[in-house]
Coordinates of N, CA and C in Angstrom, one line a residue:
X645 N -0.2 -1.3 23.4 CA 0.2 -0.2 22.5 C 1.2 -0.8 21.6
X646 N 1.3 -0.3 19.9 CA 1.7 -1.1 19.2 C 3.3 0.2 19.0
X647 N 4.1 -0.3 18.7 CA 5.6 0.9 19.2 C 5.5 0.8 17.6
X648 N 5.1 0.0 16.2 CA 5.2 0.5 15.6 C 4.2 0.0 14.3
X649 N 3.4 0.9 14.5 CA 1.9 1.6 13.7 C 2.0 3.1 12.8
X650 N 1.6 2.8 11.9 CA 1.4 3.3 10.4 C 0.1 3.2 10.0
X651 N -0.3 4.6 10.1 CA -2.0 4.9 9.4 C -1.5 6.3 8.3
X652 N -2.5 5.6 6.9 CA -2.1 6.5 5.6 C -3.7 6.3 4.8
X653 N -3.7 7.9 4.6 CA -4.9 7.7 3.7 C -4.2 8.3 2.5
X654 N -5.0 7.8 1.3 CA -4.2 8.0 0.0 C -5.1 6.9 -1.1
X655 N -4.5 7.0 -2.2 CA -5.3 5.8 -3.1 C -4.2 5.4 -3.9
X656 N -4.9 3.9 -4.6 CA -3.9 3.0 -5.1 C -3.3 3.5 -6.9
X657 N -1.7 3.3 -6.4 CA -1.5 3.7 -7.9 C -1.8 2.9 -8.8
X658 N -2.1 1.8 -8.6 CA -2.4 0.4 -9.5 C -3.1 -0.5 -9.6
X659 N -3.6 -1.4 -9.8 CA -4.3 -2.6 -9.8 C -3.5 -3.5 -8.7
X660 N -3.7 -3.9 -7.8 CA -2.9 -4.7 -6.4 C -2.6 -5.8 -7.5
X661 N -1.1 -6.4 -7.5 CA -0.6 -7.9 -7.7 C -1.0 -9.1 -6.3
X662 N -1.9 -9.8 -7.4 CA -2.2 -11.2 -6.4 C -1.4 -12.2 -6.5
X663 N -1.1 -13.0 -5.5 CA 0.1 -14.4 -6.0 C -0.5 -15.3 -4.8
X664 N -1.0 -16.4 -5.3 CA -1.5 -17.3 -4.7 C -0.8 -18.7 -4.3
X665 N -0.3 -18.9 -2.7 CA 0.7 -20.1 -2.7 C 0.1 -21.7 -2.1
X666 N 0.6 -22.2 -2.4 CA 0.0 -23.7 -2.4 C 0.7 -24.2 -1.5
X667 N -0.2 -25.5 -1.3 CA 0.9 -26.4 0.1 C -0.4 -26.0 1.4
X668 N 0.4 -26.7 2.4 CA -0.2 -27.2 3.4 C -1.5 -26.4 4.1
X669 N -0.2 -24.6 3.7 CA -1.2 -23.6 4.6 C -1.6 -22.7 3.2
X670 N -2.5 -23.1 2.6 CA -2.4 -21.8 1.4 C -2.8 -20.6 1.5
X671 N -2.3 -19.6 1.2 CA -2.4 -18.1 1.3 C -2.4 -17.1 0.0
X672 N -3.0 -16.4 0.1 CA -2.9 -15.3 -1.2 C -1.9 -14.0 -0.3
X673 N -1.2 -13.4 -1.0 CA 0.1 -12.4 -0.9 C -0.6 -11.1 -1.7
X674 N -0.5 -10.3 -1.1 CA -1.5 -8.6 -2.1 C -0.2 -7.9 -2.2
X675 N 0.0 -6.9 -3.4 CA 1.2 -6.0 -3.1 C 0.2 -5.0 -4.2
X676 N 0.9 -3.5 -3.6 CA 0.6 -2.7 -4.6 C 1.0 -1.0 -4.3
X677 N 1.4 -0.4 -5.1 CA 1.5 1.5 -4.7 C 0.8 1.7 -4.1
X678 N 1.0 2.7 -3.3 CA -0.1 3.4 -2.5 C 0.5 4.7 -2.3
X679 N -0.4 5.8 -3.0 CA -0.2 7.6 -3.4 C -0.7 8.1 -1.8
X680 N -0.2 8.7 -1.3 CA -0.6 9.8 -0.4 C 0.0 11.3 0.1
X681 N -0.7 12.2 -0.4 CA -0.7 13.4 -0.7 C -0.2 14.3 0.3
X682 N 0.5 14.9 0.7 CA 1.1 16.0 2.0 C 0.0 16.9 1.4
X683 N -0.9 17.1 2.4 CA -2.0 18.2 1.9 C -0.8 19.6 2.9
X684 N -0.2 19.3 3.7 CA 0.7 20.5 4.5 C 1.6 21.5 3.7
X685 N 1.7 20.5 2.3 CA 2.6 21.7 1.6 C 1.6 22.5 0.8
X686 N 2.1 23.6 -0.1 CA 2.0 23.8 -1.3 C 1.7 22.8 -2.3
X687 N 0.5 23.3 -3.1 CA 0.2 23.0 -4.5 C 1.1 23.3 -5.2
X688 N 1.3 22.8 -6.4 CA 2.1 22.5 -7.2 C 1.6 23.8 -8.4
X689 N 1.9 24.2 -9.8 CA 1.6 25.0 -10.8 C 0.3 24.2 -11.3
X690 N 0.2 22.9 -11.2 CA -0.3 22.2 -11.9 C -2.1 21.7 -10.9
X691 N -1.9 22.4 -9.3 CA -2.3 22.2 -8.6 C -2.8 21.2 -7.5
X692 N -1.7 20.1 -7.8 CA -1.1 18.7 -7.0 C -0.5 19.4 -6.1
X693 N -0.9 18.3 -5.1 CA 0.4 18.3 -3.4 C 1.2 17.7 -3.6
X694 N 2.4 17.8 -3.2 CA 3.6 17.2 -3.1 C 2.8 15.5 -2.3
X695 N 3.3 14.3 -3.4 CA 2.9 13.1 -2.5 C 4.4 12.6 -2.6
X696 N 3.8 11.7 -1.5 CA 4.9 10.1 -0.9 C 4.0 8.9 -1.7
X697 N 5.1 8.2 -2.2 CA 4.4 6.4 -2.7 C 4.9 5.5 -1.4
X698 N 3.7 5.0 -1.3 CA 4.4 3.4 -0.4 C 4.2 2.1 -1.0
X699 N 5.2 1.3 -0.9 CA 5.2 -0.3 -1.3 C 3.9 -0.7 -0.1
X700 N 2.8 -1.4 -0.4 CA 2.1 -2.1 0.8 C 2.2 -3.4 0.2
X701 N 2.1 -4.4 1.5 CA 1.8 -5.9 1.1 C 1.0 -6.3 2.7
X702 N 0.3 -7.5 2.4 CA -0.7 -8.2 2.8 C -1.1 -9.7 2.7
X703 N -0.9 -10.2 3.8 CA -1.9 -12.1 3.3 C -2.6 -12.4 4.0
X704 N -2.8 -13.6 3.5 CA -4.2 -14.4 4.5 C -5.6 -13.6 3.7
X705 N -6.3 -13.3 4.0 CA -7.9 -12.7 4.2 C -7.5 -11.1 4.1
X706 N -7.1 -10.7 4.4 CA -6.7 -9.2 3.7 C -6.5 -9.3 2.5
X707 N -5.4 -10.1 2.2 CA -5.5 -10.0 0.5 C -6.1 -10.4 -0.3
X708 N -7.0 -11.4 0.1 CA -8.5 -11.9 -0.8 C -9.3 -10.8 -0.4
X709 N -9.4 -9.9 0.5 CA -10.3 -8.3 0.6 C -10.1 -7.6 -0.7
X710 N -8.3 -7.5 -0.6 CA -8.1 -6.6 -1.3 C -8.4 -7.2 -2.7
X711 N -8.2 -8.5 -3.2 CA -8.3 -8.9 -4.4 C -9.7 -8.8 -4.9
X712 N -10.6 -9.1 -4.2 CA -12.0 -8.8 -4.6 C -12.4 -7.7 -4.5
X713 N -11.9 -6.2 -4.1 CA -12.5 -5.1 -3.6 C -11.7 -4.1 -4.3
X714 N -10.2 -3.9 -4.3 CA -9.6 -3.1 -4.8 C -9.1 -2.9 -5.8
X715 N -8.9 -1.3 -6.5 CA -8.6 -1.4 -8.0 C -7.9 -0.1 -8.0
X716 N -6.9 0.3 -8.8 CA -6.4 1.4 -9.0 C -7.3 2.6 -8.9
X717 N -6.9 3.6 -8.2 CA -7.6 4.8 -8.1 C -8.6 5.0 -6.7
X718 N -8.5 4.1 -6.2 CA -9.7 4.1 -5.1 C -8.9 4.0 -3.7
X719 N -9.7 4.8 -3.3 CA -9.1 5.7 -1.4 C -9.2 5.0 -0.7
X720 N -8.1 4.6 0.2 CA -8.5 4.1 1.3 C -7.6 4.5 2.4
X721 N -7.9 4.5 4.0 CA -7.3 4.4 4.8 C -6.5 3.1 5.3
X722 N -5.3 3.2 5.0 CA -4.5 1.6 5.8 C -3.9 2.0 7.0
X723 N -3.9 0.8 8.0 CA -3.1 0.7 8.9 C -2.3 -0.3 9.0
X724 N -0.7 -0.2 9.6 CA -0.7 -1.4 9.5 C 1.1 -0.8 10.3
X725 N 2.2 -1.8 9.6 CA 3.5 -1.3 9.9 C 4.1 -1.5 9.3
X726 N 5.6 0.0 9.5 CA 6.8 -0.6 8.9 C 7.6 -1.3 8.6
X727 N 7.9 -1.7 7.4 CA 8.6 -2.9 7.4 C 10.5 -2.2 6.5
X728 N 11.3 -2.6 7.4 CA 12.5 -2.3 6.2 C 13.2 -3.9 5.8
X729 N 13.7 -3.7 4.5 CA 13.5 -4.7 3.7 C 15.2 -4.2 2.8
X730 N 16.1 -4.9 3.9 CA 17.4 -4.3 3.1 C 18.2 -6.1 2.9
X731 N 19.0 -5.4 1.9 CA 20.1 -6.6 1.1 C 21.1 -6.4 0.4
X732 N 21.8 -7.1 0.2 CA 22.2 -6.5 -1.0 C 22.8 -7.0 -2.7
X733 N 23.0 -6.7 -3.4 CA 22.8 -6.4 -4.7 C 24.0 -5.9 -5.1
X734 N 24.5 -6.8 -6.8 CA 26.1 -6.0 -6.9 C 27.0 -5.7 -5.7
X735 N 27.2 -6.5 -4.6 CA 28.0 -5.5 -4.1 C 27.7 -4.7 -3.1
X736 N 26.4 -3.7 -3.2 CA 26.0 -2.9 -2.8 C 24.9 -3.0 -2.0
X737 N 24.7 -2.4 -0.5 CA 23.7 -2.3 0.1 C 22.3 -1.5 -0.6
X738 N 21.0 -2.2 -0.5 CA 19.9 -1.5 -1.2 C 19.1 -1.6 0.1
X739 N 18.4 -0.5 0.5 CA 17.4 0.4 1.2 C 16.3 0.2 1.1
X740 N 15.1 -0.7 1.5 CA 13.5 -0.2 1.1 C 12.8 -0.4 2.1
X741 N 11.3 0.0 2.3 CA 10.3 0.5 2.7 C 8.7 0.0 2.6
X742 N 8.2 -1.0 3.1 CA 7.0 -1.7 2.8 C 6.1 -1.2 3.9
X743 N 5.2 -1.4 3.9 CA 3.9 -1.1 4.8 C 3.4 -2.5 4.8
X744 N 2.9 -3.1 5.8 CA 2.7 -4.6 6.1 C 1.4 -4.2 6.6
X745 N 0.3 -4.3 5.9 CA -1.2 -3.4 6.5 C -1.7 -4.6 7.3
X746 N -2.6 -4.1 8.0 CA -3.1 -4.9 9.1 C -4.7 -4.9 9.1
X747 N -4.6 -3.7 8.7 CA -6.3 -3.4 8.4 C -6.3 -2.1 7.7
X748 N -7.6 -2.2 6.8 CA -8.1 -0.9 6.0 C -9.4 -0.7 5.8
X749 N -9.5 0.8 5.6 CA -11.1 0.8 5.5 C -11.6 1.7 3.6
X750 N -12.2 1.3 3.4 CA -12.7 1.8 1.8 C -13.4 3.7 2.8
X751 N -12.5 4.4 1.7 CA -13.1 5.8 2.1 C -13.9 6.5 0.7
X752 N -14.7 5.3 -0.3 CA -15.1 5.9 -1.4 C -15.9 4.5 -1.6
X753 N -16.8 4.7 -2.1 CA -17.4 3.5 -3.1 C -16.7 2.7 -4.5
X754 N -17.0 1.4 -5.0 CA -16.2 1.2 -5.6 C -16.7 1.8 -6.9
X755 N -15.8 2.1 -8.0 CA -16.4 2.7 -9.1 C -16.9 1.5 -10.6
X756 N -17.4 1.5 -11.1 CA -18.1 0.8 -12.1 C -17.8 1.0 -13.3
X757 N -17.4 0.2 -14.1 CA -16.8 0.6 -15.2 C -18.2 0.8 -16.0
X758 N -18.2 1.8 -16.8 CA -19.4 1.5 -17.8 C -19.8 3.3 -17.6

């Protein structure tokens, strides 16, 4: 049993950033938004749920998944874990929040431009 696991369905705010590293062990690095919607609240005037963004990142073969497969707008379920990601800056302590996925599943087909 994993003490800490993170499953999120939602879709990508963006086009994933790929960065490909060189050297002995080479790996591709995926990063990108990921929207997911509190269907528990109230709609909005506008008729939106209140969402959460998450930072996700990924390497090895996941992120050549993602590089070849994902594009802004398209749904998917991730799993994976929390990651906090603190330092600091000026002076000052800064706060953040990544999702380190482990695995995901396409909950839509991909869409075709044209």
């Amino acid at each position: 049993m994993k003490m800490n696991q993170i499953s999120l369905t939602g879709r990508l705010t963006e086009d994933p950033l790929i960065s490909h590293r060189a050297g002995n062990e080479p790996a591709a690095h995926a990063v990108f938004n990921f929207a997911v919607p509190d269907m528990s609240m109230r709609k909005d005037e506008r008729g939106n749920y209140p969402t959460d963004y998450f930072r996700c990142s990924c390497w090895g073969r996941m992120a050549e998944t993602v590089e070849k497969h994902c594009t802004k707008g398209m749904k998917l379920l991730i799993t994976g874990k929390l990651k906090n990601n603190n330092y600091e800056k000026n002076g000052q302590k800064v706060y953040s929040n990544e999702i380190v996925i482990d695995s995901l599943e396409f909950l839509e087909a991909k869409r075709q431009d044209g």
